[in-house]
Amino acid sequence: MSKLVVGNWKLHFDLEESVSLAKEIGAGNKGNYITGVAPVFTSLASVCKENAGSKLRIYAQNCHWENSGAFTGAISPRVLKNLGCHGVIIGHSERRHVFGETDEMISKKVAAAISEGLEVILCVGETLAERDAGNANATVKAQLDSGLSNVSDAGIERLVVAYEPVWAIGTGKTATPEIAQAMHQGIRAQLIAWNNKAKSVSILYGGSVKPANCKALLSQPDIDGALVGGASLKADTFLPIVNSGHIAK
Ligand code: PEP
């Protein structure tokens, strides 16, 4: 499976800032991990163009499930593919909890993006209330079951899963390496039980990953990389993560 670190820039940076940070990350990246960044939609075309031929992968942060139609404000998987995006993040907790995306919507987006040839980073993760109630495993299992429900055999090679406990995103609270490993192990088992081909699906951890905690997290056997929010907004904090640990083949 690929060892991958992706920076989710959320709603940060204008066009110039996005192009400049992507360049800085590309220049400082030693290639230990496959590396990607997810700028805002309006910066994607320029960041893709400026990085064409480089190893930096460019991801969108969301997309719709239809390629055209009366969907004001939506962006299609086909448009993202045509821009040169490598992939798209689907089901991020902010899309689920701030924008009200349901498992059903997410499952349609996953299938549509994969069928357009995009890699999909499917995000799953429990809230603090769900964890405190002892429902962390059940929540993640249900999100994953639904997210995978329309993925074909052939699409599995374009699937990445990110485990992102909602209580750890942007809060400074990180899951301990032991909690994260246990959740990743469960996700891996579920993927394999679903389809043996899915043993090669990379599982990223996300939730306040920083230079100080990345090694302990990324050295866990079932953590194949990271989805990084806050620490991806500066080369000074993102590069130590992408340059830590694993050497990509
Ligand atoms: C994220 O947005 O996916 C994320 C993990 O954010 P942060 O690293 O800031 O917790």
Tab-separated table of C-alpha atoms and ligand atoms in Angstrom:
chain	number	residue	atom	x	y	z
A	1	MET	CA	0.000	0.000	0.000
A	2	SER	CA	1.086	3.597	-0.578
A	3	LYS	CA	2.575	5.577	2.301
A	4	LEU	CA	0.932	8.928	1.928
A	5	VAL	CA	0.766	12.303	3.699
A	6	VAL	CA	-1.808	14.845	2.497
A	7	GLY	CA	-2.267	18.434	3.683
A	8	ASN	CA	-5.868	19.617	3.828
A	9	TRP	CA	-5.746	23.394	3.461
A	10	LYS	CA	-9.487	23.820	4.079
A	11	LEU	CA	-10.641	27.421	3.536
A	12	HIS	CA	-7.178	28.978	3.665
A	13	PHE	CA	-5.042	30.859	1.144
A	14	ASP	CA	-5.721	32.785	-2.027
A	15	LEU	CA	-4.396	31.728	-5.414
A	16	GLU	CA	-0.935	33.218	-5.034
A	17	GLU	CA	-0.459	31.864	-1.518
A	18	SER	CA	-1.569	28.370	-2.582
A	19	VAL	CA	0.792	28.262	-5.569
A	20	SER	CA	3.658	29.545	-3.452
A	21	LEU	CA	3.153	27.094	-0.553
A	22	ALA	CA	2.758	24.145	-2.941
A	23	LYS	CA	6.061	25.150	-4.551
A	24	GLU	CA	7.791	25.414	-1.181
A	25	ILE	CA	6.494	21.995	-0.145
A	26	GLY	CA	7.521	20.460	-3.464
A	27	ALA	CA	11.023	21.903	-3.130
A	28	GLY	CA	11.552	20.797	0.485
A	29	ASN	CA	10.013	17.339	0.165
A	30	LYS	CA	12.622	14.557	0.395
A	31	GLY	CA	10.209	11.979	-0.990
A	32	ASN	CA	9.998	9.811	2.155
A	33	TYR	CA	6.226	9.776	1.765
A	34	ILE	CA	4.065	10.281	-1.282
A	35	THR	CA	2.836	13.798	-0.593
A	36	GLY	CA	-0.239	15.765	-1.546
A	37	VAL	CA	-2.040	19.000	-0.795
A	38	ALA	CA	-5.706	19.957	-1.054
A	39	PRO	CA	-6.170	23.673	-1.874
A	40	VAL	CA	-9.520	25.489	-2.227
A	41	PHE	CA	-11.355	24.855	-5.510
A	42	THR	CA	-10.433	28.192	-7.071
A	43	SER	CA	-6.701	27.532	-6.662
A	44	LEU	CA	-6.762	23.995	-8.057
A	45	ALA	CA	-6.241	24.846	-11.731
A	46	SER	CA	-3.159	26.981	-11.054
A	47	VAL	CA	-1.662	24.662	-8.440
A	48	CYS	CA	-2.163	21.690	-10.794
A	49	LYS	CA	-0.593	23.600	-13.694
A	50	GLU	CA	2.400	24.817	-11.680
A	51	ASN	CA	3.035	21.321	-10.343
A	52	ALA	CA	2.453	19.369	-13.547
A	53	GLY	CA	5.252	16.821	-13.822
A	54	SER	CA	6.213	17.155	-10.147
A	55	LYS	CA	5.629	14.423	-7.591
A	56	LEU	CA	3.271	16.543	-5.500
A	57	ARG	CA	-0.269	15.206	-5.744
A	58	ILE	CA	-3.098	17.706	-5.842
A	59	TYR	CA	-6.441	16.842	-4.240
A	60	ALA	CA	-9.781	18.610	-4.088
A	61	GLN	CA	-11.535	18.868	-0.737
A	62	ASN	CA	-14.951	17.754	-1.948
A	63	CYS	CA	-17.033	17.134	-5.069
A	64	HIS	CA	-20.575	16.390	-6.162
A	65	TRP	CA	-21.688	12.973	-7.413
A	66	GLU	CA	-23.091	14.200	-10.730
A	67	ASN	CA	-20.975	15.391	-13.633
A	68	SER	CA	-23.467	17.970	-14.847
A	69	GLY	CA	-26.934	19.285	-14.187
A	70	ALA	CA	-28.858	21.776	-12.102
A	71	PHE	CA	-26.601	21.726	-9.038
A	72	THR	CA	-25.767	25.370	-8.331
A	73	GLY	CA	-22.424	25.808	-6.615
A	74	ALA	CA	-21.340	22.188	-7.084
A	75	ILE	CA	-18.104	20.902	-8.637
A	76	SER	CA	-18.060	17.626	-10.533
A	77	PRO	CA	-15.544	14.783	-10.386
A	78	ARG	CA	-15.000	15.150	-14.153
A	79	VAL	CA	-14.055	18.827	-13.854
A	80	LEU	CA	-11.539	17.949	-11.122
A	81	LYS	CA	-10.040	15.173	-13.241
A	82	ASN	CA	-9.766	17.499	-16.242
A	83	LEU	CA	-7.961	20.110	-14.138
A	84	GLY	CA	-5.281	17.548	-13.335
A	85	CYS	CA	-6.300	16.701	-9.764
A	86	HIS	CA	-4.973	13.375	-8.549
A	87	GLY	CA	-7.827	12.823	-6.163
A	88	VAL	CA	-10.467	14.185	-3.828
A	89	ILE	CA	-11.201	14.086	-0.107
A	90	ILE	CA	-14.741	12.827	0.515
A	91	GLY	CA	-16.733	12.752	3.752
A	92	HIS	CA	-14.428	14.986	5.794
A	93	SER	CA	-15.972	15.519	9.232
A	94	GLU	CA	-16.550	19.196	8.432
A	95	ARG	CA	-18.564	18.160	5.372
A	96	ARG	CA	-20.537	15.691	7.517
A	97	HIS	CA	-21.049	17.854	10.613
A	98	VAL	CA	-20.937	21.468	9.351
A	99	PHE	CA	-22.549	20.950	5.937
A	100	GLY	CA	-24.832	18.044	6.845
A	101	GLU	CA	-23.598	15.494	4.334
A	102	THR	CA	-25.122	12.089	4.945
A	103	ASP	CA	-23.606	8.638	4.535
A	104	GLU	CA	-25.782	8.212	1.454
A	105	MET	CA	-24.460	11.380	-0.212
A	106	ILE	CA	-20.896	10.433	0.671
A	107	SER	CA	-21.315	6.966	-0.754
A	108	LYS	CA	-22.553	8.406	-4.078
A	109	LYS	CA	-19.636	10.854	-4.198
A	110	VAL	CA	-17.088	8.098	-3.523
A	111	ALA	CA	-18.404	5.963	-6.386
A	112	ALA	CA	-18.688	8.890	-8.811
A	113	ALA	CA	-15.172	10.193	-8.135
A	114	ILE	CA	-13.609	6.756	-8.411
A	115	SER	CA	-15.374	6.076	-11.673
A	116	GLU	CA	-13.938	9.340	-13.100
A	117	GLY	CA	-10.446	8.018	-12.300
A	118	LEU	CA	-9.828	10.101	-9.185
A	119	GLU	CA	-8.277	8.685	-6.039
A	120	VAL	CA	-10.717	9.069	-3.151
A	121	ILE	CA	-9.664	9.720	0.433
A	122	LEU	CA	-12.777	8.565	2.290
A	123	CYS	CA	-12.860	10.076	5.783
A	124	VAL	CA	-14.503	8.320	8.707
A	125	GLY	CA	-14.458	9.057	12.422
A	126	GLU	CA	-16.529	9.269	15.566
A	127	THR	CA	-17.530	12.312	17.622
A	128	LEU	CA	-16.552	12.611	21.277
A	129	ALA	CA	-20.116	11.779	22.333
A	130	GLU	CA	-20.027	8.614	20.227
A	131	ARG	CA	-16.659	7.611	21.729
A	132	ASP	CA	-17.808	8.360	25.287
A	133	ALA	CA	-20.912	6.235	24.710
A	134	GLY	CA	-18.720	3.303	23.626
A	135	ASN	CA	-19.845	3.623	20.009
A	136	ALA	CA	-16.592	4.578	18.275
A	137	ASN	CA	-16.176	1.237	16.504
A	138	ALA	CA	-19.824	0.960	15.499
A	139	THR	CA	-19.887	4.518	14.129
A	140	VAL	CA	-16.784	4.062	12.027
A	141	LYS	CA	-17.950	0.646	10.851
A	142	ALA	CA	-21.274	2.062	9.665
A	143	GLN	CA	-19.606	5.020	7.887
A	144	LEU	CA	-17.178	2.673	6.177
A	145	ASP	CA	-19.859	0.137	5.219
A	146	SER	CA	-21.853	2.900	3.587
A	147	GLY	CA	-18.839	4.585	1.957
A	148	LEU	CA	-17.760	1.300	0.375
A	149	SER	CA	-21.208	0.216	-0.710
A	150	ASN	CA	-20.913	1.464	-4.302
A	151	VAL	CA	-17.197	0.831	-4.862
A	152	SER	CA	-16.508	-1.759	-7.545
A	153	ASP	CA	-13.728	-4.333	-7.507
A	154	ALA	CA	-11.812	-2.295	-10.078
A	155	GLY	CA	-12.204	0.886	-8.042
A	156	ILE	CA	-10.462	-0.436	-4.942
A	157	GLU	CA	-7.039	0.593	-6.200
A	158	ARG	CA	-8.179	4.231	-6.180
A	159	LEU	CA	-9.424	4.108	-2.595
A	160	VAL	CA	-7.701	5.491	0.508
A	161	VAL	CA	-9.378	5.629	3.925
A	162	ALA	CA	-8.642	8.320	6.521
A	163	TYR	CA	-9.560	7.680	10.151
A	164	GLU	CA	-10.155	11.087	11.676
A	165	PRO	CA	-11.743	11.134	15.122
A	166	VAL	CA	-13.852	14.308	15.123
A	167	TRP	CA	-12.729	15.179	18.674
A	168	ALA	CA	-9.117	15.335	17.472
A	169	ILE	CA	-9.596	17.539	14.400
A	170	GLY	CA	-8.342	21.075	14.875
A	171	THR	CA	-8.580	20.702	18.647
A	172	GLY	CA	-4.949	19.987	19.478
A	173	LYS	CA	-6.125	16.682	21.037
A	174	THR	CA	-4.537	13.756	19.266
A	175	ALA	CA	-5.642	10.154	19.580
A	176	THR	CA	-2.872	8.265	21.345
A	177	PRO	CA	-0.890	6.041	18.990
A	178	GLU	CA	-2.534	3.064	20.745
A	179	ILE	CA	-6.100	4.330	20.206
A	180	ALA	CA	-5.336	5.222	16.588
A	181	GLN	CA	-3.653	1.855	15.937
A	182	ALA	CA	-6.603	-0.048	17.418
A	183	MET	CA	-9.059	1.845	15.222
A	184	HIS	CA	-6.874	1.376	12.128
A	185	GLN	CA	-6.571	-2.339	12.825
A	186	GLY	CA	-10.376	-2.583	12.965
A	187	ILE	CA	-10.710	-0.627	9.711
A	188	ARG	CA	-8.134	-2.862	8.003
A	189	ALA	CA	-10.000	-5.984	9.166
A	190	GLN	CA	-13.293	-4.562	7.903
A	191	LEU	CA	-11.774	-3.680	4.528
A	192	ILE	CA	-10.340	-7.173	4.088
A	193	ALA	CA	-13.585	-8.836	5.185
A	194	TRP	CA	-15.368	-6.696	2.559
A	195	ASN	CA	-12.970	-7.528	-0.265
A	196	ASN	CA	-9.591	-9.224	-0.023
A	197	LYS	CA	-8.211	-6.811	-2.630
A	198	ALA	CA	-8.715	-4.027	-0.086
A	199	LYS	CA	-5.784	-5.273	1.975
A	200	SER	CA	-3.712	-2.855	-0.129
A	201	VAL	CA	-5.863	0.193	0.736
A	202	SER	CA	-3.848	2.824	2.622
A	203	ILE	CA	-5.318	3.986	5.918
A	204	LEU	CA	-4.317	7.505	6.975
A	205	TYR	CA	-4.671	8.972	10.457
A	206	GLY	CA	-5.932	12.553	10.836
A	207	GLY	CA	-6.443	14.695	13.896
A	208	SER	CA	-3.909	17.266	15.152
A	209	VAL	CA	-0.912	15.535	13.573
A	210	LYS	CA	2.165	17.705	14.169
A	211	PRO	CA	5.941	17.395	13.887
A	212	ALA	CA	6.077	16.466	17.597
A	213	ASN	CA	3.668	13.511	17.403
A	214	CYS	CA	3.956	12.314	13.802
A	215	LYS	CA	6.660	9.711	14.366
A	216	ALA	CA	4.805	7.946	17.183
A	217	LEU	CA	1.629	7.819	15.070
A	218	LEU	CA	3.191	6.979	11.724
A	219	SER	CA	5.268	4.156	13.177
A	220	GLN	CA	2.136	2.183	14.119
A	221	PRO	CA	1.774	-0.920	11.947
A	222	ASP	CA	-1.651	-0.045	10.539
A	223	ILE	CA	-1.115	3.699	10.105
A	224	ASP	CA	-0.004	4.188	6.504
A	225	GLY	CA	0.177	7.962	6.498
A	226	ALA	CA	-1.578	11.118	7.632
A	227	LEU	CA	-4.201	13.646	6.638
A	228	VAL	CA	-2.980	16.910	8.140
A	229	GLY	CA	-4.963	20.114	8.632
A	230	GLY	CA	-3.442	22.896	10.738
A	231	ALA	CA	0.151	21.731	10.486
A	232	SER	CA	-0.060	21.645	6.675
A	233	LEU	CA	-0.587	25.415	6.482
A	234	LYS	CA	3.118	26.210	6.845
A	235	ALA	CA	6.062	24.536	5.183
A	236	ASP	CA	7.865	24.770	8.540
A	237	THR	CA	5.364	22.445	10.183
A	238	PHE	CA	4.336	20.301	7.187
A	239	LEU	CA	7.787	19.430	5.846
A	240	PRO	CA	8.995	17.844	9.121
A	241	ILE	CA	5.980	15.507	8.883
A	242	VAL	CA	6.412	14.564	5.212
A	243	ASN	CA	10.149	14.185	5.705
A	244	SER	CA	9.812	11.955	8.774
A	245	GLY	CA	10.001	8.195	8.794
A	246	HIS	CA	9.059	6.074	5.874
A	247	ILE	CA	11.030	6.057	2.627
A	248	ALA	CA	8.661	5.701	-0.339
A	249	LYS	CA	9.643	3.147	-2.948
B	1	PEP	C1	-8.169	17.629	8.900
B	1	PEP	O1	-8.668	18.690	8.583
B	1	PEP	O2	-8.368	16.641	8.202
B	1	PEP	C2	-7.350	17.570	10.114
B	1	PEP	C3	-6.923	16.412	10.506
B	1	PEP	O3	-7.100	18.776	10.763
B	1	PEP	P1	-6.044	19.011	11.958
B	1	PEP	O4	-4.744	18.342	11.553
B	1	PEP	O5	-5.919	20.477	12.087
B	1	PEP	O6	-6.622	18.360	13.181
